[in-house]
Short mmCIF file of C-alpha atoms in Angstrom, two decimals:
data_model
loop_
_atom_site.label_atom_id
_atom_site.label_comp_id
_atom_site.label_asym_id
_atom_site.label_seq_id
_atom_site.Cartn_x
_atom_site.Cartn_y
_atom_site.Cartn_z
CA MET T 1 -28.13 17.50 0.17
CA ASN T 2 -26.81 20.37 2.35
CA MET T 3 -23.44 19.20 3.94
CA VAL T 4 -23.16 21.29 6.22
CA ILE T 5 -23.74 19.23 8.95
CA PRO T 6 -22.84 20.27 12.21
CA ARG T 7 -21.25 18.46 15.02
CA GLU T 8 -24.12 18.78 17.51
CA GLU T 9 -26.26 16.73 15.81
CA ILE T 10 -23.76 14.05 15.78
CA LEU T 11 -23.02 14.32 18.95
CA ALA T 12 -27.05 15.22 19.85
CA LYS T 13 -27.57 12.44 22.40
CA TYR T 14 -24.28 12.62 24.59
CA ASP T 15 -24.12 13.81 27.95
CA PRO T 16 -22.13 17.13 28.38
CA ARG T 17 -18.87 15.24 29.99
CA VAL T 18 -18.54 13.18 27.04
CA PHE T 19 -20.03 15.89 24.55
CA LYS T 20 -17.52 17.99 25.71
CA ASN T 21 -14.41 15.00 25.12
CA ARG T 22 -16.06 14.32 21.35
CA LYS T 23 -16.54 17.95 19.57
CA GLU T 24 -13.27 19.09 19.50
CA HIS T 25 -12.83 15.56 17.57
CA ILE T 26 -15.07 16.68 15.31
CA ILE T 27 -15.10 19.43 12.48
CA THR T 28 -16.40 20.32 8.87
CA VAL T 29 -13.88 21.24 5.97
CA ASP T 30 -13.80 25.33 5.78
CA SER T 31 -10.76 26.49 3.35
CA ASN T 32 -11.73 29.56 4.68
CA ASP T 33 -11.26 29.20 7.90
CA PRO T 34 -7.15 28.73 8.59
CA ASN T 35 -7.58 28.67 12.36
CA SER T 36 -9.89 25.07 11.99
CA GLN T 37 -8.22 22.74 14.52
CA ILE T 38 -9.24 19.08 15.23
CA THR T 39 -7.77 17.18 17.94
CA ALA T 40 -6.66 13.59 17.47
CA ASN T 41 -4.05 10.76 18.88
CA SER T 42 -5.70 11.36 22.58
CA ARG T 43 -7.23 8.65 25.09
CA ALA T 44 -10.85 7.50 23.59
CA VAL T 45 -13.79 8.03 26.45
CA PRO T 46 -14.15 4.88 28.25
CA GLY T 47 -17.29 3.53 27.51
CA ILE T 48 -17.44 4.34 23.92
CA MET T 49 -17.02 0.91 21.86
CA THR T 50 -13.81 2.52 19.69
CA HIS T 51 -12.82 1.01 16.48
CA ARG T 52 -9.05 1.42 16.82
CA GLY T 53 -6.57 -1.41 17.57
CA CYS T 54 -3.79 -1.41 20.32
CA CYS T 55 -0.15 -0.54 20.97
CA TYR T 56 0.45 -4.06 20.31
CA ALA T 57 -1.40 -4.34 17.04
CA GLY T 58 0.49 -1.29 15.50
CA CYS T 59 3.78 -2.91 16.40
CA LYS T 60 3.20 -6.53 15.36
CA GLY T 61 0.50 -6.27 13.28
CA VAL T 62 1.30 -3.65 11.69
CA VAL T 63 4.87 -3.31 11.30
CA LEU T 64 6.94 -6.26 12.02
CA GLY T 65 4.00 -8.95 11.08
CA PRO T 66 4.44 -8.57 7.43
CA LEU T 67 8.60 -9.25 7.58
CA LYS T 68 8.74 -13.02 5.52
CA ASP T 69 12.28 -13.80 7.04
CA VAL T 70 11.82 -13.43 10.77
CA LEU T 71 10.51 -15.21 13.75
CA VAL T 72 8.17 -12.71 15.27
CA ILE T 73 7.03 -14.20 18.76
CA THR T 74 4.01 -12.80 20.67
CA HIS T 75 4.80 -12.81 24.19
CA GLY T 76 1.33 -13.02 26.15
CA PRO T 77 -2.17 -15.21 25.80
CA ILE T 78 -2.90 -16.67 22.79
CA GLY T 79 -5.57 -14.93 22.16
CA CYS T 80 -3.09 -11.69 21.08
CA GLY T 81 -1.20 -13.61 18.97
CA PHE T 82 -4.05 -14.99 16.39
CA TYR T 83 -6.13 -11.46 16.60
CA SER T 84 -2.92 -10.31 14.98
CA TRP T 85 -2.35 -13.80 12.75
CA GLY T 86 -2.87 -13.11 8.65
CA THR T 87 -5.81 -10.26 9.18
CA ARG T 88 -4.23 -8.06 6.63
CA ARG T 89 -3.79 -10.39 3.80
CA ASN T 90 -0.40 -9.43 3.89
CA LYS T 91 1.24 -10.77 0.67
CA ALA T 92 4.70 -12.38 0.46
CA TYR T 93 6.77 -15.15 -0.94
CA ASP T 94 10.04 -16.37 -1.05
CA PRO T 95 11.10 -19.82 -2.34
CA ASN T 96 12.68 -20.99 1.10
CA GLY T 97 9.49 -19.86 2.47
CA VAL T 98 7.59 -17.28 4.70
CA TRP T 99 7.90 -17.04 8.52
CA PHE T 100 5.00 -15.00 9.02
CA GLN T 101 2.00 -17.53 7.65
CA TYR T 102 2.66 -18.97 11.03
CA CYS T 103 1.62 -17.69 14.89
CA PHE T 104 3.67 -18.18 17.04
CA SER T 105 2.60 -17.62 20.80
CA THR T 106 3.85 -18.32 24.44
CA ASP T 107 0.70 -19.04 25.31
CA VAL T 108 0.72 -17.09 29.20
CA GLN T 109 -1.55 -18.68 31.51
CA GLU T 110 -2.50 -17.71 35.07
CA PRO T 111 0.74 -19.86 36.57
CA ASP T 112 3.45 -17.51 34.53
CA ILE T 113 1.25 -14.72 35.64
CA VAL T 114 2.47 -15.60 39.08
CA PHE T 115 5.58 -17.06 38.30
CA GLY T 116 6.52 -15.14 35.71
CA GLY T 117 7.01 -16.28 31.69
CA ASP T 118 10.43 -15.94 30.89
CA LYS T 119 11.93 -19.42 30.97
CA LYS T 120 8.52 -19.84 28.73
CA LEU T 121 9.75 -17.43 26.50
CA ARG T 122 12.80 -18.84 25.75
CA LYS T 123 11.37 -22.59 25.68
CA ALA T 124 9.34 -20.85 22.85
CA ILE T 125 12.29 -19.76 21.02
CA ASP T 126 13.62 -22.95 21.59
CA GLU T 127 11.30 -24.92 19.99
CA ALA T 128 10.32 -22.43 17.04
CA LEU T 129 13.88 -22.73 15.95
CA ALA T 130 14.05 -26.87 15.96
CA THR T 131 10.87 -26.62 14.77
CA PHE T 132 11.76 -25.14 11.28
CA LYS T 133 14.38 -26.33 8.43
CA VAL T 134 15.49 -22.95 7.89
CA ARG T 135 16.32 -20.60 10.30
CA PRO T 136 15.07 -17.42 10.47
CA LYS T 137 16.93 -13.76 9.58
CA ALA T 138 15.90 -12.29 12.83
CA ILE T 139 13.49 -13.34 15.99
CA MET T 140 11.71 -10.61 17.12
CA ILE T 141 9.97 -10.69 20.20
CA CYS T 142 6.42 -8.41 20.94
CA SER T 143 5.17 -8.73 24.29
CA THR T 144 1.15 -8.00 25.46
CA CYS T 145 -0.85 -6.32 28.30
CA PRO T 146 0.10 -9.06 30.53
CA ILE T 147 3.85 -9.04 30.23
CA GLY T 148 4.38 -5.48 30.69
CA LEU T 149 2.21 -5.77 34.33
CA ILE T 150 3.98 -8.89 35.93
CA GLY T 151 7.83 -7.41 34.03
CA ASP T 152 9.45 -10.11 32.37
CA ASP T 153 12.11 -8.96 30.57
CA ILE T 154 12.18 -9.88 27.70
CA HIS T 155 15.04 -7.69 26.14
CA ALA T 156 17.30 -9.98 28.63
CA VAL T 157 15.92 -12.89 26.99
CA ALA T 158 16.52 -11.70 23.50
CA ALA T 159 20.39 -10.57 24.54
CA LYS T 160 20.31 -14.61 25.93
CA ALA T 161 18.90 -16.10 22.82
CA GLU T 162 21.22 -14.03 20.70
CA ALA T 163 24.40 -15.00 21.91
CA ASP T 164 23.51 -18.36 21.84
CA TYR T 165 21.78 -18.91 18.61
CA GLY T 166 23.98 -16.41 16.57
CA ILE T 167 20.93 -14.63 15.08
CA PRO T 168 19.39 -10.98 15.39
CA CYS T 169 16.88 -11.02 18.19
CA MET T 170 15.03 -8.04 19.34
CA ALA T 171 12.50 -7.70 22.21
CA PHE T 172 9.35 -4.80 21.63
CA SER T 173 7.94 -3.67 24.69
CA CYS T 174 5.06 -2.50 23.05
CA GLU T 175 2.05 -3.91 25.79
CA GLY T 176 -1.37 -2.65 24.18
CA TYR T 177 -1.95 -0.35 27.09
CA LYS T 178 1.04 1.73 26.03
CA GLY T 179 -0.13 4.23 23.55
CA VAL T 180 -3.41 5.83 22.92
CA SER T 181 -3.79 3.55 19.79
CA GLN T 182 -1.78 1.35 17.22
CA SER T 183 0.03 4.46 16.41
CA GLY T 184 1.95 4.10 19.73
CA GLY T 185 3.17 0.60 18.36
CA HIS T 186 4.08 1.46 14.91
CA HIS T 187 6.90 4.09 16.61
CA ILE T 188 7.99 1.47 18.60
CA ALA T 189 8.84 -0.79 15.73
CA ASN T 190 10.35 1.69 13.85
CA ASN T 191 13.06 2.94 16.53
CA THR T 192 14.16 -0.54 17.10
CA ILE T 193 14.16 -0.89 12.96
CA MET T 194 16.24 2.06 12.71
CA ARG T 195 18.44 1.38 15.74
CA ARG T 196 19.06 -2.64 14.46
CA VAL T 197 17.97 -2.93 10.78
CA ILE T 198 18.50 -0.02 8.40
CA GLY T 199 22.12 0.13 7.81
CA SER T 200 23.08 -3.17 9.44
CA ASN T 201 24.80 -4.17 6.03
CA ILE T 202 27.53 -2.12 5.49
CA GLU T 203 29.20 -4.23 3.00
CA ALA T 204 26.37 -3.56 0.57
CA PRO T 205 27.05 -2.06 -2.66
CA GLN T 206 25.43 1.09 -3.25
CA ALA T 207 21.88 0.72 -5.12
CA SER T 208 21.53 2.41 -8.69
CA ARG T 209 21.07 5.84 -9.42
CA TYR T 210 17.21 5.30 -9.72
CA SER T 211 16.47 3.49 -6.60
CA VAL T 212 14.10 3.52 -4.02
CA ASN T 213 13.07 2.44 -1.03
CA LEU T 214 9.04 1.91 -0.33
CA LEU T 215 8.08 2.84 3.06
CA GLY T 216 4.42 2.45 4.58
CA GLU T 217 3.51 -0.06 1.81
CA TYR T 218 2.02 -3.56 3.68
CA ASN T 219 1.46 -5.46 0.15
CA ILE T 220 -2.04 -6.35 1.38
CA GLY T 221 -3.66 -8.17 -1.49
CA GLY T 222 -0.72 -7.08 -3.58
CA ASP T 223 -0.76 -3.71 -3.71
CA GLY T 224 2.73 -3.78 -3.28
CA TRP T 225 3.69 -6.31 -5.89
CA GLU T 226 1.58 -3.77 -8.07
CA VAL T 227 3.73 -0.71 -7.38
CA GLU T 228 7.21 -2.41 -7.91
CA ARG T 229 6.05 -3.76 -11.11
CA ILE T 230 5.00 -0.14 -12.52
CA LEU T 231 8.25 1.46 -10.99
CA GLU T 232 10.57 -0.90 -12.26
CA ARG T 233 8.99 -0.60 -15.21
CA CYS T 234 10.23 2.42 -15.55
CA GLY T 235 13.74 1.93 -14.99
CA ILE T 236 13.49 2.39 -10.99
CA GLU T 237 15.40 0.03 -8.51
CA VAL T 238 12.92 -1.17 -5.87
CA VAL T 239 15.81 -1.90 -3.01
CA SER T 240 13.64 -2.56 -0.15
CA ILE T 241 9.77 -2.55 1.41
CA PHE T 242 8.87 -1.60 4.33
CA THR T 243 7.71 -4.04 5.33
CA GLY T 244 4.69 -5.73 2.99
CA ASP T 245 6.45 -8.27 0.80
CA GLY T 246 9.53 -6.61 3.29
CA SER T 247 12.79 -9.12 4.18
CA PHE T 248 15.16 -8.31 6.72
CA GLU T 249 17.67 -8.91 4.40
CA LYS T 250 16.36 -5.80 1.69
CA ILE T 251 15.91 -3.52 5.16
CA GLN T 252 19.44 -3.97 6.09
CA LYS T 253 20.57 -2.13 2.87
CA ALA T 254 17.59 0.27 2.76
CA HIS T 255 20.70 3.25 3.22
CA THR T 256 21.84 2.19 0.10
CA ALA T 257 18.69 3.83 -1.98
CA THR T 258 18.67 7.29 -3.19
CA LEU T 259 15.24 8.27 -2.67
CA ASN T 260 12.56 6.98 -0.32
CA LEU T 261 8.57 6.89 -1.04
CA VAL T 262 6.44 7.44 2.02
CA GLN T 263 2.93 5.88 1.07
CA CYS T 264 1.63 5.25 4.65
CA HIS T 265 2.56 8.69 6.16
CA ARG T 266 1.52 7.88 9.80
CA SER T 267 2.84 4.40 10.17
CA ILE T 268 6.64 5.38 9.08
CA ASN T 269 7.31 9.16 9.41
CA TYR T 270 9.42 8.00 11.78
CA ILE T 271 12.14 6.15 9.89
CA ALA T 272 11.45 9.04 6.66
CA GLU T 273 12.73 11.04 8.85
CA MET T 274 15.53 9.42 10.73
CA MET T 275 17.02 8.61 7.33
CA LYS T 276 17.11 11.58 5.83
CA THR T 277 18.85 12.71 9.49
CA LYS T 278 21.48 9.99 9.83
CA TYR T 279 21.71 8.92 5.23
CA GLY T 280 20.79 12.08 4.07
CA ILE T 281 18.07 10.23 2.12
CA ASP T 282 15.01 12.61 1.06
CA TRP T 283 11.72 11.02 1.09
CA LEU T 284 8.57 12.22 -0.95
CA LYS T 285 5.16 11.86 -0.12
CA VAL T 286 3.50 9.18 -2.98
CA ASN T 287 0.37 7.69 -2.95
CA PHE T 288 -0.46 5.02 -5.65
CA ILE T 289 -3.73 4.32 -4.91
CA GLY T 290 -5.76 5.92 -7.54
CA ILE T 291 -5.17 7.14 -11.27
CA LYS T 292 -4.61 10.74 -10.76
CA SER T 293 -2.91 10.49 -7.32
CA THR T 294 -0.42 7.63 -9.47
CA ILE T 295 0.21 9.75 -12.19
CA LYS T 296 1.31 12.11 -9.74
CA SER T 297 3.45 10.13 -8.30
CA LEU T 298 5.19 9.30 -10.96
CA HIS T 299 5.35 12.54 -12.32
CA ASP T 300 7.57 13.80 -8.93
CA ILE T 301 9.21 10.91 -9.17
CA ALA T 302 10.64 11.83 -12.83
CA ASP T 303 11.17 15.64 -11.33
CA TYR T 304 13.24 13.88 -8.35
CA PHE T 305 15.81 12.34 -10.19
CA ASP T 306 15.55 14.70 -13.28
CA ASP T 307 16.72 12.55 -16.04
CA PRO T 308 15.38 13.15 -19.87
CA VAL T 309 15.62 9.69 -20.93
CA LEU T 310 13.59 8.26 -17.44
CA THR T 311 11.39 10.98 -17.90
CA LYS T 312 10.40 9.63 -21.18
CA ARG T 313 10.34 6.13 -19.96
CA ILE T 314 8.08 6.64 -17.44
CA GLU T 315 5.41 8.83 -19.37
CA ASP T 316 5.48 5.75 -21.68
CA VAL T 317 4.81 3.60 -19.17
CA ILE T 318 1.62 6.02 -18.46
CA GLU T 319 0.20 6.14 -21.67
CA ASP T 320 0.84 2.58 -21.79
CA GLU T 321 -1.55 1.55 -18.46
CA MET T 322 -3.96 4.51 -19.20
CA GLU T 323 -4.79 2.58 -22.71
CA ASP T 324 -5.16 -0.25 -20.97
CA ILE T 325 -7.20 0.49 -18.41
CA ALA T 326 -9.44 3.42 -20.94
CA ASP T 327 -12.40 1.37 -21.55
CA ASP T 328 -12.90 0.91 -17.90
CA ILE T 329 -12.87 4.29 -16.79
CA VAL T 330 -15.43 4.67 -18.98
CA TYR T 331 -17.95 2.61 -18.24
CA LEU T 332 -16.83 2.84 -14.16
CA ARG T 333 -17.60 6.45 -14.06
CA SER T 334 -21.06 5.55 -16.23
CA MET T 335 -21.77 3.53 -13.47
CA LEU T 336 -20.15 5.31 -9.86
CA GLU T 337 -20.52 9.38 -10.89
CA GLY T 338 -22.75 10.72 -8.11
CA LYS T 339 -22.51 8.33 -5.32
CA THR T 340 -21.19 8.96 -2.29
CA ALA T 341 -19.04 7.50 0.20
CA VAL T 342 -18.09 7.47 3.95
CA ILE T 343 -14.54 6.28 5.00
CA TYR T 344 -13.16 5.63 7.89
CA VAL T 345 -9.97 3.31 8.36
CA GLY T 346 -6.40 3.39 9.30
CA GLY T 347 -3.35 5.11 7.97
CA SER T 348 -3.29 7.45 4.89
CA ARG T 349 -6.32 5.26 3.32
CA SER T 350 -8.41 7.54 4.88
CA HIS T 351 -7.08 10.55 2.58
CA HIS T 352 -5.84 8.11 -0.53
CA TYR T 353 -9.12 6.47 -1.34
CA GLN T 354 -10.89 9.51 -1.56
CA LEU T 355 -9.17 10.67 -4.31
CA LEU T 356 -9.27 7.18 -5.86
CA MET T 357 -13.19 7.45 -6.00
CA ARG T 358 -12.88 10.96 -7.24
CA ASP T 359 -11.87 9.20 -10.43
CA PHE T 360 -15.17 7.37 -11.00
CA GLY T 361 -16.97 10.74 -9.31
CA ILE T 362 -17.51 9.53 -6.22
CA LYS T 363 -18.60 12.27 -3.91
CA CYS T 364 -16.99 11.54 -0.06
CA VAL T 365 -18.84 13.54 2.33
CA ALA T 366 -16.79 12.47 5.69
CA ALA T 367 -13.92 10.92 6.86
CA GLY T 368 -11.78 10.27 9.73
CA TYR T 369 -8.89 7.70 10.94
CA GLU T 370 -8.45 5.34 13.79
CA PHE T 371 -5.11 6.32 15.05
CA ALA T 372 -3.93 9.22 13.28
CA HIS T 373 -2.17 12.54 14.66
CA ARG T 374 -2.91 16.48 13.84
CA ASP T 375 -0.38 16.32 11.03
CA ASP T 376 -2.28 13.49 9.38
CA TYR T 377 -5.36 16.01 9.10
CA GLU T 378 -3.86 19.05 8.64
CA GLY T 379 -0.02 18.88 7.30
CA ARG T 380 3.37 18.62 8.76
CA ASP T 381 3.39 22.36 8.90
CA VAL T 382 1.37 21.80 12.11
CA ILE T 383 3.89 19.11 13.86
CA PRO T 384 5.69 22.29 16.25
CA THR T 385 2.13 23.43 17.97
CA ILE T 386 1.04 20.42 18.81
CA LYS T 387 1.73 19.78 22.67
CA GLY T 388 2.82 16.60 24.41
CA ASP T 389 1.08 14.72 26.63
CA ALA T 390 1.79 11.95 29.47
CA ASP T 391 1.17 9.63 26.27
CA ASN T 392 2.95 10.87 23.59
CA LYS T 393 6.46 10.74 26.40
CA ASN T 394 5.53 7.00 27.29
CA ILE T 395 6.88 6.27 24.09
CA GLU T 396 10.78 6.78 23.52
CA SER T 397 11.43 9.24 20.84
CA ILE T 398 15.24 8.33 19.45
CA THR T 399 17.29 11.04 17.92
CA VAL T 400 20.03 10.04 15.24
CA LYS T 401 23.04 12.14 13.84
CA PRO T 402 24.53 12.07 10.42
CA ASP T 403 26.44 9.04 9.92
CA PRO T 404 30.32 9.82 8.90
CA ASP T 405 30.59 6.81 6.11
CA LEU T 406 27.43 6.78 4.52
CA TYR T 407 25.45 10.12 5.21
CA LYS T 408 24.97 11.62 1.26
CA THR T 409 22.89 13.55 -0.48
CA PHE T 410 21.62 13.22 -4.19
CA LEU T 411 20.00 17.24 -4.66
CA THR T 412 22.11 20.38 -4.48
CA GLU T 413 20.87 22.84 -1.81
CA ALA T 414 19.14 24.94 -4.89
CA ARG T 415 17.56 21.74 -6.71
CA TYR T 416 15.79 20.86 -2.94
CA LYS T 417 14.48 24.66 -2.65
CA GLU T 418 12.59 24.47 -6.27
CA LEU T 419 11.47 20.54 -5.75
CA LYS T 420 10.51 21.71 -1.99
CA GLU T 421 8.46 24.48 -3.94
CA LYS T 422 6.10 22.28 -6.04
CA MET T 423 5.78 18.84 -4.56
CA GLU T 424 5.31 17.29 -0.86
CA LEU T 425 9.26 16.47 -0.70
CA ASP T 426 10.13 15.43 3.27
CA ASP T 427 6.50 16.58 3.76
CA TYR T 428 2.85 15.94 4.09
CA ALA T 429 -0.19 18.30 3.57
CA GLY T 430 -2.51 16.07 5.48
CA MET T 431 -5.85 15.19 4.31
CA ILE T 432 -8.15 17.85 4.92
CA PRO T 433 -6.46 19.93 1.99
CA ASP T 434 -7.84 17.65 -0.64
CA MET T 435 -11.61 17.39 0.68
CA ASP T 436 -14.18 19.86 0.25
CA ASN T 437 -15.78 22.08 2.01
CA GLY T 438 -18.70 21.04 4.04
CA SER T 439 -17.62 17.64 3.84
CA ILE T 440 -17.24 15.89 7.49
CA VAL T 441 -13.78 15.37 9.08
CA ILE T 442 -14.05 13.36 12.09
CA ASP T 443 -11.42 11.79 14.40
CA ASP T 444 -11.82 8.12 16.19
CA MET T 445 -15.08 7.62 15.00
CA ASN T 446 -16.92 5.09 17.34
CA GLU T 447 -19.63 2.80 17.09
CA PHE T 448 -22.69 4.82 18.07
CA GLU T 449 -21.37 8.23 15.52
CA SER T 450 -20.81 5.53 12.70
CA GLU T 451 -24.80 4.86 13.23
CA GLU T 452 -25.19 8.86 13.15
CA ILE T 453 -23.48 9.58 10.48
CA MET T 454 -25.18 6.52 8.19
CA ARG T 455 -28.44 8.11 9.38
CA ILE T 456 -27.50 12.24 8.64
CA PHE T 457 -25.69 11.18 5.18
CA LYS T 458 -27.38 8.03 3.87
CA PRO T 459 -24.49 7.25 1.90
CA ASP T 460 -24.29 4.68 -1.05
CA MET T 461 -21.20 2.97 0.48
CA PHE T 462 -19.37 2.61 3.71
CA PHE T 463 -15.51 2.40 3.81
CA SER T 464 -14.19 1.00 7.25
CA GLY T 465 -11.84 -1.65 9.13
CA ILE T 466 -12.43 -4.98 10.29
CA LYS T 467 -14.27 -4.36 13.08
CA ASP T 468 -17.30 -2.16 11.81
CA LYS T 469 -17.94 -3.46 8.60
CA TYR T 470 -20.66 -5.96 9.67
CA MET T 471 -22.40 -2.98 11.57
CA PHE T 472 -23.16 -1.32 8.14
CA GLU T 473 -23.32 -4.89 5.82
CA LYS T 474 -26.32 -5.63 8.52
CA SER T 475 -28.01 -1.69 8.39
CA GLY T 476 -27.86 -2.77 3.98
CA VAL T 477 -25.88 -0.10 3.43
CA TYR T 478 -22.67 -1.62 0.63
CA SER T 479 -19.67 -1.91 2.66
CA ARG T 480 -15.38 -2.67 1.98
CA GLN T 481 -13.29 -3.47 4.75
CA LEU T 482 -10.12 -1.59 2.99
CA HIS T 483 -8.00 -3.33 6.07
CA SER T 484 -7.60 -6.36 3.75
CA TYR T 485 -9.71 -5.83 1.00
CA ASP T 486 -12.45 -8.24 1.90
CA TYR T 487 -10.42 -11.33 -0.37
CA SER T 488 -9.93 -8.72 -2.90
CA GLY T 489 -7.29 -6.40 -4.24
CA PRO T 490 -4.85 -5.37 -5.78
CA TYR T 491 -6.25 -1.85 -5.38
CA SER T 492 -2.80 -0.10 -6.18
CA GLY T 493 -1.75 1.35 -9.79
CA PHE T 494 -3.96 1.70 -12.73
CA ALA T 495 -5.04 -2.34 -13.20
CA GLY T 496 -5.79 -2.01 -9.15
CA ALA T 497 -7.89 1.35 -9.35
CA CYS T 498 -10.19 -0.42 -12.11
CA LYS T 499 -10.18 -3.72 -10.03
CA PHE T 500 -11.54 -1.60 -7.12
CA GLY T 501 -14.54 0.19 -9.43
CA HIS T 502 -15.24 -3.25 -10.81
CA ASP T 503 -15.73 -4.58 -6.89
CA LEU T 504 -18.00 -1.58 -5.71
CA VAL T 505 -19.86 -1.69 -8.99
CA MET T 506 -20.88 -6.02 -8.04
CA GLY T 507 -21.59 -4.70 -4.97
CA LEU T 508 -23.71 -1.82 -5.39
CA THR T 509 -25.85 -3.94 -8.27
CA ILE T 510 -26.04 -7.22 -6.63
CA PRO T 511 -27.45 -5.51 -3.00
CA ALA T 512 -27.37 -8.92 -1.20
CA TRP T 513 -28.02 -8.10 2.23
CA LYS T 514 -31.10 -5.46 1.43
CA LEU T 515 -32.59 -8.70 0.35
CA ILE T 516 -31.89 -10.09 3.88
CA VAL T 517 -34.95 -9.56 6.51
CA PRO T 518 -34.17 -10.13 10.02
CA LYS T 519 -35.95 -12.60 12.04
CA TRP T 520 -37.13 -10.31 14.49
CA LYS T 521 -38.45 -8.14 11.92
CA LYS T 522 -41.04 -10.72 11.03
CA GLU T 523 -41.85 -11.70 13.70
CA SER T 524 -41.84 -11.01 17.45
CA VAL T 525 -38.76 -12.58 19.39
CA LEU T 526 -39.88 -12.11 22.69
CA GLU T 527 -42.72 -12.66 24.83
CA ALA T 528 -43.50 -10.49 27.83
CA SER T 529 -46.32 -8.88 29.87
CA PHE T 530 -47.15 -5.50 31.91
CA GLU T 531 -48.98 -5.82 34.86
CA LYS T 532 -49.53 -1.99 36.53
CA LYS T 533 -49.28 -2.12 40.30
CA GLY T 534 -49.51 1.30 41.06
CA VAL T 535 -46.94 3.97 41.58
CA LEU T 536 -44.87 3.03 44.70
#
């Protein structure tokens, strides 16, 4: 197959205006072209069926939703709340009950739009606290589009509720229209978490010398638990996880950890950077999706802590885990090697899963992100060259200073420089450097372009989100939904990678969708007649 597909072929049917807009969002990977640049984090073309989510989805659905000891209320119409209710299968356990399994909404109606919904919000908080015996550790209010338009002061309601109940109450003005995608919602959520939650337990004792926070891990299908199991087996303490199976209480003492591990760069790089500035905690880009990626991440962690005993323990764990999956790897490569795939998801998943598929010999021919910025594709070196616009300025960007009491560094300056040369320490190189020459990178891919990608590449499998999955399946192309794993998982770590491989083999060898012939292909479902009356 000729892998160099000009973007003109994908965009050929667009009118000139749309073609001009979209052509900058598609590039062909060419390692010999250092000037190659992709356009990202800009508004979708009106009228095009984008697969993106909104700002509210990023704030409530991604970052705040998985917190298990927090009451999160959606102030807006019930549809917004329902859409963000458990859609990502974030798993959590708490013997005292898990709050996020419930969907709390003020169910705003037309009279509230006219007369204001502040009182209804306050009443909803009262009702929620009166309904459950166990008090949440905090209350978080997320507003949707209508609330921003009518101007309800959710921050005033939050302040009153905090004073009345003695529970931290935070408001998030994350109306869906506020950013170009859910990325803006991540930023809004992280700003308040940094201001109000991290470091708020100043009495918390320092965590162990080999301790980490796991940032950007949302425990979908149990991924976070599997990563936590491996790390703890290595002798590494996990202080907190942001935010899969995460808790308000644990995040309050996140500042006591020695190192931050960043799994999903896009959703959490804000917090990693601010914790570096305020507390001196380095962050390391890791990837626990894929066998080789997991090994590399564990090696990087061992190098960072630089303790022979810890390093030996990590090597023993790797050897033991690899021994357990040795037969699976041979089998899965025999079944999957040579297959082709397209992946279009959010966060860092489009990058991470390419590396997992490579473990089994699957070639990724095209990949893209729903809500990335240029640095997610090209690496953080390009951040100073990214031009701000009105959309960027619509989201508050906060600055922090070193905390006079809590700031500390683990590495000497010389050791820091040494490690910067060999690993992604306080850095991320982006997705493109890990892609093959000739493959396609496509930002904010829409419904039409998805069909064109399928027509041109004819991939064996297509990995996508919840909105686009069924389009591929109905086309007879095997698809997996990588936002919630289609009721499977975990896919992280060693055993998780093999679980993913077995799911692929199962899907590819049982082509159920190809056995189904739609009704319209067997018989005519429309009756029509045509009568020629001449040309007017």
